[in-house]
């Protein structure tokens, strides 16, 4: 079924408005990461800070390419700083909850 | 006996070390206990216990680690003990000589009972241990992160390979059917990039255009999130497949007015709830397609029977039966506007915009464990898409069908207008009030009294005209009624 192509049409509406509606994971993870790193910094909880690092990694993995890298980087830096600060203040190793 | 004295003297050395180390002990009693215990231990003649120095006894109770650390430190002393021990072997096993230890008889006996008191064992805090092993939680965390990163890289690459495998398989067919294959919207001119547009680590887009009857075709390769470890773990509980979604936008004149869908029962039930057009125009539950020879797994949702009859021609049935396992849903609709929008009551003033669309959702075989070779099996499905485009153009409803269709659409629109009537009235009213207020404000703000008067007069005249118009209308209506 080879068709004679009519004049080539224009741009894709490829940049749909839907991406924001479809997958909220990166945004949630970003927010969660920031909340955890704040908790880790204020309450000096090491496990909070580690979870924050994980959250920011997950947010990065799920992010859309159109998304702002600055936000990603800032959340990542915040979580790393939370971990570092927790260890500087209290060099003891983390104790497991059990 | 002399040897015994030597031995005791030698024992003094580590004992004094231990004293020095445990200077911090404020408890004088403790030290006293050690004093006595020292000799008490010596009494319980046993080669092993004797060789241990007091500090070892205290600290090596719990931690084996500690034991090894401390023991190593004591190696030098141990050698001395060994020599002494070898000689003392015989004498130590004997009960001590009364003559020699007269003075001490009472005390050791007395302290024996005290010996039963629990020794306070000090747990050296972890951070003073200076061993990596105490940081095992941290090491676990870092290992987890590394695993995540590894999975990210591996998943990303796999998705990339799958996408390109798909594209390479389908490139020829697409290029023969479409003038423009691949466009990312950045170029000023419409030139084929011939490449997939990567939106994400798991979503790839391709825009094709330049074919008769359709405005364009957007292909979305929605892979599983292989780059996210959490998702990978979740998928172990609940298997899912990669999907290929194709959305063909038809030209207005190239498609008649009907709404039709075929697919797996589960998918259709979901779509009927979610999609605006399917929920409004296809009111019945999905019907089995067995009548047309379709397998049981597929069901049909249609606006009217005539559409189903028209759509289910031999070739379509052939496609659907042969590739039933890969088809998730196929939707032809002239009233497509996407999923139902959750809007507040006050905002609904206009029907959402509709576009004539053909939607296809295919599942990639392998349910997650796909390899690039599986992409070849999707090629016939693309042929089905092309065929459907031509079919949609050719298929026209007969007169009856068209009437029914038009009626349906009018009905839907009316319902919508009824729902929003109140809102629209309110909106119109508020707009009119806004205008009046704006005018009044303008009049008030005018400093020049002359201008003010003139504007007021103009406003009055306008109002009078409006009243006159209304009266005219009423008269006309009365005349018509008569």
Coordinates of C-alpha atoms in Angstrom, one line a residue, chain A residues 4-89:
Chain A
X4 CA 1.7 9.0 -3.0
X5 CA 2.5 11.4 -0.2
X6 CA 0.6 14.6 0.0
X7 CA 2.5 17.7 1.0
X8 CA 4.3 16.9 4.3
X9 CA 2.4 18.2 7.2
X10 CA 3.6 20.3 10.0
X11 CA 5.1 19.9 13.4
X12 CA 4.1 17.3 15.9
X13 CA 2.0 18.3 18.8
X14 CA 4.5 15.9 20.3
X15 CA 4.9 18.2 23.3
X16 CA 1.5 17.3 24.7
X17 CA 0.1 18.9 27.8
X18 CA -0.4 15.4 29.2
X19 CA 3.0 14.6 30.7
X20 CA 2.2 16.6 33.8
X21 CA -1.0 14.6 34.2
X22 CA 0.4 11.2 33.5
X23 CA 3.1 10.5 35.9
X24 CA 3.5 12.4 39.1
X25 CA 6.3 10.1 40.4
X26 CA 9.3 12.4 39.9
X27 CA 7.6 15.3 41.5
X28 CA 6.4 13.4 44.5
X29 CA 9.8 11.8 44.9
X30 CA 11.5 15.2 44.7
X31 CA 9.2 16.6 47.4
X32 CA 9.6 13.5 49.6
X33 CA 13.4 13.7 49.2
X34 CA 13.4 17.3 50.3
X35 CA 11.2 16.6 53.3
X36 CA 13.3 13.7 54.4
X37 CA 16.5 15.7 54.1
X38 CA 15.0 18.5 56.1
X39 CA 14.0 15.9 58.8
X40 CA 17.5 14.4 58.7
X41 CA 19.1 17.8 59.1
X42 CA 16.9 19.1 61.8
X43 CA 16.3 16.0 63.8
X44 CA 19.7 14.6 63.2
X45 CA 18.3 11.3 62.0
X46 CA 20.7 9.4 59.8
X47 CA 18.2 7.1 58.3
X48 CA 16.1 10.1 57.1
X49 CA 19.1 11.5 55.3
X50 CA 19.8 8.1 53.6
X51 CA 16.2 7.8 52.5
X52 CA 16.4 11.3 51.1
X53 CA 19.3 10.3 48.9
X54 CA 17.3 7.3 47.7
X55 CA 14.3 9.5 46.9
X56 CA 16.3 11.9 44.9
X57 CA 17.9 9.1 42.9
X58 CA 14.4 7.6 42.2
X59 CA 13.2 11.0 41.2
X60 CA 16.1 11.4 38.8
X61 CA 15.5 8.0 37.2
X62 CA 11.8 8.7 36.6
X63 CA 12.2 12.3 35.4
X64 CA 11.2 13.5 32.0
X65 CA 13.9 14.9 29.8
X66 CA 12.0 18.2 29.5
X67 CA 12.2 18.6 33.2
X68 CA 14.4 21.1 34.9
X69 CA 17.8 19.6 35.8
X70 CA 18.3 22.4 38.3
X71 CA 15.5 21.1 40.6
X72 CA 16.9 17.6 40.4
X73 CA 20.4 18.7 41.2
X74 CA 19.2 20.9 44.1
X75 CA 17.3 18.0 45.7
X76 CA 20.2 15.7 45.2
X77 CA 22.7 18.2 46.7
X78 CA 20.4 18.7 49.7
X79 CA 20.1 15.1 50.4
X80 CA 23.9 14.6 50.2
X81 CA 24.4 17.5 52.5
X82 CA 21.9 16.0 54.9
X83 CA 23.9 12.8 55.0
X84 CA 27.2 14.5 55.4
X85 CA 26.0 16.8 58.2
X86 CA 24.4 13.9 60.1
X87 CA 27.7 12.1 60.1
X88 CA 29.8 15.1 61.0
X89 CA 27.6 15.8 64.0

